[in-house]
PDB file of C-alpha atoms in Angstrom:
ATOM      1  CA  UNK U   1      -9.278   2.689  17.039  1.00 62.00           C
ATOM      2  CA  UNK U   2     -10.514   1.549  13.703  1.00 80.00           C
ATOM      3  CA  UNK U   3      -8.538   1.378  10.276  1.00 96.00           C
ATOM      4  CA  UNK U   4      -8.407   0.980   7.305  1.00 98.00           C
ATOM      5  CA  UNK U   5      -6.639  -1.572   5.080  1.00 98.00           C
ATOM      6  CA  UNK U   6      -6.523  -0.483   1.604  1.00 98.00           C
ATOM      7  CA  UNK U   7      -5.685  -4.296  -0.114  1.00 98.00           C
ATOM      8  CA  UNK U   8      -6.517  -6.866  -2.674  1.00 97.00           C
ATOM      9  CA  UNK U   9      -8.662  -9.890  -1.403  1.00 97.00           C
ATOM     10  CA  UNK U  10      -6.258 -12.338  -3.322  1.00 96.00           C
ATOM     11  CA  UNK U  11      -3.090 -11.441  -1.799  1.00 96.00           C
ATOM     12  CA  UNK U  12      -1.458 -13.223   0.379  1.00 96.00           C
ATOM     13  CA  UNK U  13       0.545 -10.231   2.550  1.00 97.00           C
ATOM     14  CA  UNK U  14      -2.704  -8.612   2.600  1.00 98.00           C
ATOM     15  CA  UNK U  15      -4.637 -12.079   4.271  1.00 98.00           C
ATOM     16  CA  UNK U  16      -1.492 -12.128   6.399  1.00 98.00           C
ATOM     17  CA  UNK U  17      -2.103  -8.700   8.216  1.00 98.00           C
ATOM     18  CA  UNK U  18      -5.718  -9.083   8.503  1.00 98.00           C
ATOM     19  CA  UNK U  19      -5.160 -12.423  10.225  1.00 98.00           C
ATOM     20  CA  UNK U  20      -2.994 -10.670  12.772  1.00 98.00           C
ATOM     21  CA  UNK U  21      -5.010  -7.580  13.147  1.00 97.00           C
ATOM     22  CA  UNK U  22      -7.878 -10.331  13.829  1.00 97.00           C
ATOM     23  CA  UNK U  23      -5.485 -12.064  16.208  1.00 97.00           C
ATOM     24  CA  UNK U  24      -5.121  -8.704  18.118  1.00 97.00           C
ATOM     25  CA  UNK U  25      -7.849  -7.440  18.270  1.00 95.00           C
ATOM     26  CA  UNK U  26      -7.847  -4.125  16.205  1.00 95.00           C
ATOM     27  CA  UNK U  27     -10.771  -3.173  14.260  1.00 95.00           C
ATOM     28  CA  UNK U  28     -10.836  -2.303  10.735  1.00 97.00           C
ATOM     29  CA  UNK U  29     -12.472  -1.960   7.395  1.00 98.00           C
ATOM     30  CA  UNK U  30     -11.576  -3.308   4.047  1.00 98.00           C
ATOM     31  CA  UNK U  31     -10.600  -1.401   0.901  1.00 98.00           C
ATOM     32  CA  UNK U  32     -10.435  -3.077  -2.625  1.00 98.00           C
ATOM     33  CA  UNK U  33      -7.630  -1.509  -3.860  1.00 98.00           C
ATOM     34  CA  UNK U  34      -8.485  -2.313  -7.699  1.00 97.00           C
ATOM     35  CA  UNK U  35     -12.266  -1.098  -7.278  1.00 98.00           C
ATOM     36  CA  UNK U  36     -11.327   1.787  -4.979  1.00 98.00           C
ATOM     37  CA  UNK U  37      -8.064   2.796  -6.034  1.00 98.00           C
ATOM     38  CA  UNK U  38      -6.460   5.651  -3.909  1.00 98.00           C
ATOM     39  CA  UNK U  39      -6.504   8.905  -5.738  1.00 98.00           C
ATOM     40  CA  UNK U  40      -3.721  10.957  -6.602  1.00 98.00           C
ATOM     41  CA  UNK U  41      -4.152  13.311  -3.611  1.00 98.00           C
ATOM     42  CA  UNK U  42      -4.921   9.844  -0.864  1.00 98.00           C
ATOM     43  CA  UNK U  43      -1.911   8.699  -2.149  1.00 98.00           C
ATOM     44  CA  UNK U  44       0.296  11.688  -2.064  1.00 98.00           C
ATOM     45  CA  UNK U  45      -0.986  11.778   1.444  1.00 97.00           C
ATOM     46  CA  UNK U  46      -0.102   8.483   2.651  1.00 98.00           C
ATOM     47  CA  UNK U  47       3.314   9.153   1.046  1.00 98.00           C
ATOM     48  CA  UNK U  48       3.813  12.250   3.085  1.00 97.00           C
ATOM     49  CA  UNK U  49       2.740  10.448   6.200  1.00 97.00           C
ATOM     50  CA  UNK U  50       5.155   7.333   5.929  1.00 97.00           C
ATOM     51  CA  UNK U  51       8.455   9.520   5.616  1.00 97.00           C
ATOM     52  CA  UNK U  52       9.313   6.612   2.852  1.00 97.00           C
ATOM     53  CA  UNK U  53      10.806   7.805  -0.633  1.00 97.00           C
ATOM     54  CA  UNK U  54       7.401   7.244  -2.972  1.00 97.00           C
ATOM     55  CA  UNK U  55       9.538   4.142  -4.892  1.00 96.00           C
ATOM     56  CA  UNK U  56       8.336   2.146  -1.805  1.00 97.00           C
ATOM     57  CA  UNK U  57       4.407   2.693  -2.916  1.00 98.00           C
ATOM     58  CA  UNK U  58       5.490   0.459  -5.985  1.00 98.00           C
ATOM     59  CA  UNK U  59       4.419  -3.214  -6.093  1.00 97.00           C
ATOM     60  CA  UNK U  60       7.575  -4.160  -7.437  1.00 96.00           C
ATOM     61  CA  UNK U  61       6.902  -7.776  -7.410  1.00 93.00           C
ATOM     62  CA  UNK U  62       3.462  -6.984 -10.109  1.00 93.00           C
ATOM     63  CA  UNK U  63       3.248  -8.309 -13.312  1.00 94.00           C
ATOM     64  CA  UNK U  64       1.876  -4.936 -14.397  1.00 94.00           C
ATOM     65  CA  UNK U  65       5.427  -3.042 -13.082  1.00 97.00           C
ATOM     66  CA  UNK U  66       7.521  -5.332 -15.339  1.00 95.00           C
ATOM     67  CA  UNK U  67       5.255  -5.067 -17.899  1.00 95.00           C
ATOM     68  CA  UNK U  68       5.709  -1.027 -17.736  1.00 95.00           C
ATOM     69  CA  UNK U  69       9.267  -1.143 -17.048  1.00 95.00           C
ATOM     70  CA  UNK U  70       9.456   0.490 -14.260  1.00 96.00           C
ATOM     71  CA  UNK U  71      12.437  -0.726 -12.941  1.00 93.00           C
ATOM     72  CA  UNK U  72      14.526   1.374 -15.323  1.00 89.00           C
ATOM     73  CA  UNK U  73      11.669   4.359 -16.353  1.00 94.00           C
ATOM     74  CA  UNK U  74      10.763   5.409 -12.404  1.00 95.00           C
ATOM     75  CA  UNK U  75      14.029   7.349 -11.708  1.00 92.00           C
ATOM     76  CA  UNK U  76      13.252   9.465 -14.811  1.00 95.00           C
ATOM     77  CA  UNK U  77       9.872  10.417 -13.436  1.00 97.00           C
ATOM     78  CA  UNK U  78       8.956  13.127 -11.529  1.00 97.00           C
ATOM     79  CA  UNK U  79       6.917  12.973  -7.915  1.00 97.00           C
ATOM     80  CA  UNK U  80       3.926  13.802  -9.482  1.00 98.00           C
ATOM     81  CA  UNK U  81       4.263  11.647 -12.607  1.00 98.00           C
ATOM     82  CA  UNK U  82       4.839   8.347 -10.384  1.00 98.00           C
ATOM     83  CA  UNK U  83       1.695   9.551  -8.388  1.00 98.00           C
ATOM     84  CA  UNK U  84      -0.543   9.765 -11.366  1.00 98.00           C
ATOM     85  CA  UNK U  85       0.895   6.640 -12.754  1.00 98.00           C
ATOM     86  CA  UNK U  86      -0.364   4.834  -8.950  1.00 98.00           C
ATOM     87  CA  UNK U  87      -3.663   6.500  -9.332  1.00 98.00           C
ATOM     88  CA  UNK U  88      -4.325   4.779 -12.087  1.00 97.00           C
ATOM     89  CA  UNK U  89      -4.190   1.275 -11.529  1.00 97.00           C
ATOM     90  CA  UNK U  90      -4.199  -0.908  -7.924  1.00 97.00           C
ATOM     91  CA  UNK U  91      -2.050  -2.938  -9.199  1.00 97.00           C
ATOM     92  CA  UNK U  92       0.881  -1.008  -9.325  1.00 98.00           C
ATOM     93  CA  UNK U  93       0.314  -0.064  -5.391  1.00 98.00           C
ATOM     94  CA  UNK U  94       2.310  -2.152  -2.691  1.00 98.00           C
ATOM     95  CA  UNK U  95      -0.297  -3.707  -0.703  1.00 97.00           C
ATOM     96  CA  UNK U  96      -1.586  -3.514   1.861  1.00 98.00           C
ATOM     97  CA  UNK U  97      -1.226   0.433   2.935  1.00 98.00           C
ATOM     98  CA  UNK U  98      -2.634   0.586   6.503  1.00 98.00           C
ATOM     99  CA  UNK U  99      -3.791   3.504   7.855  1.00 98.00           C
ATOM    100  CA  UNK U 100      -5.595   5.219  10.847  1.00 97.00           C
ATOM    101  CA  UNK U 101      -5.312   8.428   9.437  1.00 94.00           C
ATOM    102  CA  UNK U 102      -2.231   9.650  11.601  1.00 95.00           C
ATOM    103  CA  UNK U 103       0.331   6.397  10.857  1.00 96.00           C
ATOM    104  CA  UNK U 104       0.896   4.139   8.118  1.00 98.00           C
ATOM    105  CA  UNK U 105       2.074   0.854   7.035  1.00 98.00           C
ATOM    106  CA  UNK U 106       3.247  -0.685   3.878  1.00 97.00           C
ATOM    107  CA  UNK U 107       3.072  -4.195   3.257  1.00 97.00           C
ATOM    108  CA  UNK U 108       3.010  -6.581   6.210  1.00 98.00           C
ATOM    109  CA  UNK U 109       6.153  -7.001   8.505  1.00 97.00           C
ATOM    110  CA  UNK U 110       4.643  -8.183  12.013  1.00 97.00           C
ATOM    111  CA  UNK U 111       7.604  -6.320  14.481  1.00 97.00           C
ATOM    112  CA  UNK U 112       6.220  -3.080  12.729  1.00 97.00           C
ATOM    113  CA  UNK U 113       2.276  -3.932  13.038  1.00 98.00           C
ATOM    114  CA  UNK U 114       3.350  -4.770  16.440  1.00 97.00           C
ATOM    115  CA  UNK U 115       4.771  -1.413  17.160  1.00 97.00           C
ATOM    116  CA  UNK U 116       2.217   0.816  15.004  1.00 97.00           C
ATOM    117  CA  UNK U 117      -1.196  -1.124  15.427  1.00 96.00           C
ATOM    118  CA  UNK U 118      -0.829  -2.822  19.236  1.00 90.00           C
TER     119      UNK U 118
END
């Protein structure tokens, strides 16, 4: 099984799941997630396939999601206006999504790599 990890290279969650994927021996190819950010429709998809409300797909720890406000402005936007608003910049994406297609993570938390990527 190959996957992808859709992450920035200067991250340190993002090092952290490679390392383990490494560790266990699951293949898998690297997505810049500022040069090749997710479109709208990717990203809607992933959403849809991690059963998590779309808040979650929000790096709420970015400089760039203070900046915005976001905190107070994404429970006035719609579905579609947060998706647009994710397509259009990595940085705003929690990192790193990994995917196989089928099942998805969201950040790193090793008990769930463990029971999604062993």
């Amino acid at each position: 099984m190959t996957i992808k990890i859709i992450q920035y290279p200067k991250c340190t969650t993002c090092r952290k799941a490679q390392a383990w994927l490494k560790e266990n021996d699951v293949e898998f190819t690297l997505q810049h997630i500022v040069e090749e950010t997710p479109t709208k429709e990717e990203l809607a998809n992933y959403w849809k396939m991690s059963g998590l409300p779309l808040k979650k797909f929000f790096n709420t720890s970015g400089m760039k999601y203070r900046e915005l406000q976001l905190k107070d402005r994404l429970n006035e936007m719609s579905d579609d206006e947060q998706l647009d608003l994710l397509a259009s910049d990595g940085m705003l994406i929690k990192r790193p999504i990994v995917t196989d297609g089928q099942k998805i993570t969201l950040g790193f938390k090793e008990n769930e790599f463990e029971n999604t990527w062993k």
